[in-house]
mmCIF file of C-alpha atoms in Angstrom:
data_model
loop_
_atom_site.group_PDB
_atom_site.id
_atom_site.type_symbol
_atom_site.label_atom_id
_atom_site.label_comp_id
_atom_site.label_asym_id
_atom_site.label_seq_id
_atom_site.Cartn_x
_atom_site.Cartn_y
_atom_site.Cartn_z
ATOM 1 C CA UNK T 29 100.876 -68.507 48.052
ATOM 2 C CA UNK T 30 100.705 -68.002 44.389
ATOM 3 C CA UNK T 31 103.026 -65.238 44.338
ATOM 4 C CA UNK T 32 105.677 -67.345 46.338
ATOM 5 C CA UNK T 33 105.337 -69.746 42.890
ATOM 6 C CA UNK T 34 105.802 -67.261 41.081
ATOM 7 C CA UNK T 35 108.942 -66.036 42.880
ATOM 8 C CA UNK T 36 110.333 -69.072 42.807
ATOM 9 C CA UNK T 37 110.001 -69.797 39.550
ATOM 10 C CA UNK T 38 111.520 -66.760 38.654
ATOM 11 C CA UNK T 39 114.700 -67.562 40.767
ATOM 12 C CA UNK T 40 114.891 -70.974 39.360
ATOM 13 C CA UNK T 41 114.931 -69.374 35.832
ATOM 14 C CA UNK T 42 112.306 -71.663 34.743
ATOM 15 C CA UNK T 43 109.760 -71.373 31.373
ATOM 16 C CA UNK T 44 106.264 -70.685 33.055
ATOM 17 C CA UNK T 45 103.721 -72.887 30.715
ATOM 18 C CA UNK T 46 101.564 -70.484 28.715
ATOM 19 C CA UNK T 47 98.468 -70.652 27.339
ATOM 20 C CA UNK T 48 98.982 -69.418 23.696
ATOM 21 C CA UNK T 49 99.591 -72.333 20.802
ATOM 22 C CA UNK T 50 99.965 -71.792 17.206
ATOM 23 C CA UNK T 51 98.145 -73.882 15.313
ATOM 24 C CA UNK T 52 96.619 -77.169 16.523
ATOM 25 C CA UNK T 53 99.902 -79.007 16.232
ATOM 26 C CA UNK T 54 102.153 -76.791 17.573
ATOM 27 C CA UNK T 55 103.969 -76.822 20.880
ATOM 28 C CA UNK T 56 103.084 -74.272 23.693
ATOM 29 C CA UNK T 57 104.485 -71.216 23.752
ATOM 30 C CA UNK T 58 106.868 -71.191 27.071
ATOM 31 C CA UNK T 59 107.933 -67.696 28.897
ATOM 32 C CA UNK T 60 110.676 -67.602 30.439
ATOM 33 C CA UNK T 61 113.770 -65.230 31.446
ATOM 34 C CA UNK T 62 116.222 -63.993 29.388
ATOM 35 C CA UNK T 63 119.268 -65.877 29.918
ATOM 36 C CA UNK T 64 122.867 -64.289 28.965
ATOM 37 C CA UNK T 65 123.087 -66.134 25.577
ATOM 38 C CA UNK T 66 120.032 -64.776 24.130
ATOM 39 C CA UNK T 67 121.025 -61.617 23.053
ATOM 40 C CA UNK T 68 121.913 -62.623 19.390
ATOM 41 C CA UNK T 69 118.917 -63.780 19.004
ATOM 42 C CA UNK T 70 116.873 -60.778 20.772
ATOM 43 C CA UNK T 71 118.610 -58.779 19.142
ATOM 44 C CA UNK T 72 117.985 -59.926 15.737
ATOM 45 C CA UNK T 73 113.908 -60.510 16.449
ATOM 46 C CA UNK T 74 113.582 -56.594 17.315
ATOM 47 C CA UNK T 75 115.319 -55.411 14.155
ATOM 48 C CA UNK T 76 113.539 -57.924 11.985
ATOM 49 C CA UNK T 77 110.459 -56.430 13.701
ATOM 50 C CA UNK T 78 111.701 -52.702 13.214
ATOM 51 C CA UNK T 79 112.333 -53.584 9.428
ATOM 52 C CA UNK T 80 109.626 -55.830 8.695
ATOM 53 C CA UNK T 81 106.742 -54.058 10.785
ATOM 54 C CA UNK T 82 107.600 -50.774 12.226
ATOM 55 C CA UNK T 83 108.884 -49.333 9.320
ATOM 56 C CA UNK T 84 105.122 -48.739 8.150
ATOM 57 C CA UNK T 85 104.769 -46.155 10.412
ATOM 58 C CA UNK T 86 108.131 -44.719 10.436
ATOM 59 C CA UNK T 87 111.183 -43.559 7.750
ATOM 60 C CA UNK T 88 113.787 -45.912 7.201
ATOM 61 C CA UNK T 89 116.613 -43.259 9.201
ATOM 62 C CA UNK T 90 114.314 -43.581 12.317
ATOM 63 C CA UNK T 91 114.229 -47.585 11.562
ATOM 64 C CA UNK T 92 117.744 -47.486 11.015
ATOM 65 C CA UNK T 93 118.489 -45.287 14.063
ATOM 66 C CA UNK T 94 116.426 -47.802 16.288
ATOM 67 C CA UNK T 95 118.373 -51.177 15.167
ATOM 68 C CA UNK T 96 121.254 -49.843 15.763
ATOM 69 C CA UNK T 97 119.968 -48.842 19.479
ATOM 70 C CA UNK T 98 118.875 -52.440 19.809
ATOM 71 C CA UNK T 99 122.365 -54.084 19.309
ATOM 72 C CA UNK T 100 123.528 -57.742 20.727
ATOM 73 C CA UNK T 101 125.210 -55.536 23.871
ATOM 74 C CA UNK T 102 122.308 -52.964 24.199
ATOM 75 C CA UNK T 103 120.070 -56.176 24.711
ATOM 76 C CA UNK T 104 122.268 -57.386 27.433
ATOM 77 C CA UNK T 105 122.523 -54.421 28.989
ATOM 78 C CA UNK T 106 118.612 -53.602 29.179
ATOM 79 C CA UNK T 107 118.506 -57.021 30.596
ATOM 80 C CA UNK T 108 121.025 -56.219 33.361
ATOM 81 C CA UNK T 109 118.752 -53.333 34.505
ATOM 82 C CA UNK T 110 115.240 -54.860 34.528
ATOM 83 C CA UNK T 111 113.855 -58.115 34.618
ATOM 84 C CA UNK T 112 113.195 -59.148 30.943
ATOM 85 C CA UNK T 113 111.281 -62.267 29.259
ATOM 86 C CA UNK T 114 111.355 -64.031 25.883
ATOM 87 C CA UNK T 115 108.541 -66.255 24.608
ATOM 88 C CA UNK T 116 110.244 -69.193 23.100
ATOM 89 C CA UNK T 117 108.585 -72.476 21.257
ATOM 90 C CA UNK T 118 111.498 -73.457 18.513
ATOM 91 C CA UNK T 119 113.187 -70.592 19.273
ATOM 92 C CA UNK T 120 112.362 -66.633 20.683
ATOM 93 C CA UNK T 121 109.291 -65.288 19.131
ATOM 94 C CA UNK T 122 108.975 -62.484 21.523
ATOM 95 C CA UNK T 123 110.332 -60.518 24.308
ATOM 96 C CA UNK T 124 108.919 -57.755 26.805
ATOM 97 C CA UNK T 125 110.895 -56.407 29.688
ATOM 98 C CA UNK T 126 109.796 -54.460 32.988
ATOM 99 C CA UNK T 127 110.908 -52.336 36.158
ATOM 100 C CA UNK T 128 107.926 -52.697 38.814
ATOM 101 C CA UNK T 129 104.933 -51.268 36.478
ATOM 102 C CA UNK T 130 106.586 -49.817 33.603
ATOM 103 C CA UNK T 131 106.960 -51.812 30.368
ATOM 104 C CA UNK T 132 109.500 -51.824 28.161
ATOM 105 C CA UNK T 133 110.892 -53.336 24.962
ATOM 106 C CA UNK T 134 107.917 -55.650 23.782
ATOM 107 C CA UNK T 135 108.395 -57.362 20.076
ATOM 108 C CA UNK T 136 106.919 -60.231 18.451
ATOM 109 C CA UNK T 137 108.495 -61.809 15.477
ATOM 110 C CA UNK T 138 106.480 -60.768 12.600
ATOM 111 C CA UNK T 139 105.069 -64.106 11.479
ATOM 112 C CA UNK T 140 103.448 -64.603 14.817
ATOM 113 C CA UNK T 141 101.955 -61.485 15.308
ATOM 114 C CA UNK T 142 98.459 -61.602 15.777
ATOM 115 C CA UNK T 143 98.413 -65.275 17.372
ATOM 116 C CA UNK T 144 98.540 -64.207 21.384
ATOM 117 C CA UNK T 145 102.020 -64.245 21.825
ATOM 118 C CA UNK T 146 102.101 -60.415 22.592
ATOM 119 C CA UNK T 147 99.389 -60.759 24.597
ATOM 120 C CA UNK T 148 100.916 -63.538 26.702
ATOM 121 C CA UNK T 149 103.726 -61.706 27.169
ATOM 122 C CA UNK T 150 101.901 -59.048 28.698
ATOM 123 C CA UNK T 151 100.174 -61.182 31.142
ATOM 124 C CA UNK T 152 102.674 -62.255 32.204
ATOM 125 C CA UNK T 153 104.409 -59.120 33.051
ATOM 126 C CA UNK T 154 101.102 -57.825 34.165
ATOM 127 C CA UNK T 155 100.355 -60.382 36.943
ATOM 128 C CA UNK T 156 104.236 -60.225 38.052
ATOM 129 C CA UNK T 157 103.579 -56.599 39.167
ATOM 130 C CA UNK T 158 100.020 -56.841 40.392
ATOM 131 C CA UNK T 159 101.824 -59.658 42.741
ATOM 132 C CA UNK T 160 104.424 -56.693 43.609
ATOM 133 C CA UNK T 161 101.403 -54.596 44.733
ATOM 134 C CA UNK T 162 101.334 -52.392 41.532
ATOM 135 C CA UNK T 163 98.203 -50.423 40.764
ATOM 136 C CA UNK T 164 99.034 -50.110 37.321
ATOM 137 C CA UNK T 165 100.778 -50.351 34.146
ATOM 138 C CA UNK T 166 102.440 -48.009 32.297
ATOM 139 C CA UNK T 167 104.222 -48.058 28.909
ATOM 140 C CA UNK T 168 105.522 -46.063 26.200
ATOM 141 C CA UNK T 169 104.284 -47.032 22.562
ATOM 142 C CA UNK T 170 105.413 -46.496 19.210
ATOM 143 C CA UNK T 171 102.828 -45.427 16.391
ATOM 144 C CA UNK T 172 102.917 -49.024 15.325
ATOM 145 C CA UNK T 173 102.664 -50.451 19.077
ATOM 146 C CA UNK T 174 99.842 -48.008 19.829
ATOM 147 C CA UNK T 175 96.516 -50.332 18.828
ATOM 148 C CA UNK T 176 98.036 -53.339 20.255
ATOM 149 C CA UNK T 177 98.352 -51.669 23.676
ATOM 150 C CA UNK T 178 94.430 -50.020 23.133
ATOM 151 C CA UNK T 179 93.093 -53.777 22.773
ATOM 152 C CA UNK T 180 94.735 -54.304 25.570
ATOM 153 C CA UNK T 181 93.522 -51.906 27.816
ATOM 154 C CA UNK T 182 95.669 -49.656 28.308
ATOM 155 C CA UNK T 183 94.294 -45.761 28.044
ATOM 156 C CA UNK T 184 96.387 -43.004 26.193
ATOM 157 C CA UNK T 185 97.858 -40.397 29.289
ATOM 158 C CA UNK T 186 99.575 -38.537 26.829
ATOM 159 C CA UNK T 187 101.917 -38.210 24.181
ATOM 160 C CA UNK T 188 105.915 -36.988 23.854
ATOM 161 C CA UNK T 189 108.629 -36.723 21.763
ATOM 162 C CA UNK T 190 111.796 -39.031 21.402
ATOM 163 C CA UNK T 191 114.825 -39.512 19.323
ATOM 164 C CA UNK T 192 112.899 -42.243 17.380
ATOM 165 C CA UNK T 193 109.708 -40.139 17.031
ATOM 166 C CA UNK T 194 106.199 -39.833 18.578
ATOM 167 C CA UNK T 195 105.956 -42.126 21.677
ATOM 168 C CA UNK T 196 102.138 -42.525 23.354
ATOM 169 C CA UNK T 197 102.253 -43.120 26.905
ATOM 170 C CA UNK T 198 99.776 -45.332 28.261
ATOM 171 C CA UNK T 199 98.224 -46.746 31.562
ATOM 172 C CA UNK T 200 96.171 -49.654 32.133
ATOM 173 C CA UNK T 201 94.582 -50.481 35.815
ATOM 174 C CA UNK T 202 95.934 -53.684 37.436
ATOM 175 C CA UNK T 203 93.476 -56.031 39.101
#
């Protein structure tokens, strides 16, 4: 029964209430699916995040290198091929996409990090797959991504090498 909700909220394209709020006042924090016209704005919350946050951990040619991966049409693209999700109060604050149990493409704005909206995201994600039947989640992780994924708990399988740098791939158990 629940997952027939969840379906069918899916295929309605409707926010699913969340249980995140920032700050007493504010409004709650809705997920919902990407929708063709977000892609500007996508697009500019992962660079901003690549600039503003990742670019502790990284040189400014790898940060430089990875905004220009995560263009306006790359966004739409990635959003053709798996399901994706933005976490929206007065306007995106986040996004995480997925195929089945792999994760991919999860930003917060940076003046939200730290107040559950990651976290909600991956919920989210995480109970859409356990409904699938999915054992498990798996994800790759920047160096700066890394400890928010741990907290989570997801457990370090190994690590690789990409064209942006070290990547940690990581599994967590579904319930």
């Amino acid at each position: 029964m629940r997952q027939e909700k969840q379906v069918s909220c899916l295929e309605a394209d409707r926010p699913f209430p969340a249980a995140v709020r920032l700050g007493e006042d504010a409004e709650v924090v809705q997920i919902r699916l990407f929708r063709p016209g977000d892609g500007s704005a996508v697009a500019d919350l992962v660079q901003r995040c690549l600039r503003e946050v990742n670019s502790r951990d990284y040189p400014a040619q790898i940060i430089e290198r990875m905004c220009r991966h995560f263009s306006e049409e790359r966004i739409a693209q990635l959003a053709d091929e798996r399901q994706m999700f933005v976490a929206e109060q007065a306007g995106i604050m986040g996004t995480v996409s997925r195929d089945g149990n792999r994760v991919f493409t999860m930003f917060v704005h940076p003046e939200v990090i730290g107040q559950g909206v990651g976290r909600r995201l991956m919920r989210h994600i995480e109970l859409l797959a356990a409904a699938e039947g999915c054992d498990y989640m798996e994800t790759g992780a920047s160096i700066t991504g890394h400890g928010f994924y741990r907290r989570l708990g997801y457990v370090d399988v190994r690590t690789s090498e990409t064209e942006f740098g070290l990547n940690y791939i990581l599994r967590k158990p579904l319930p």
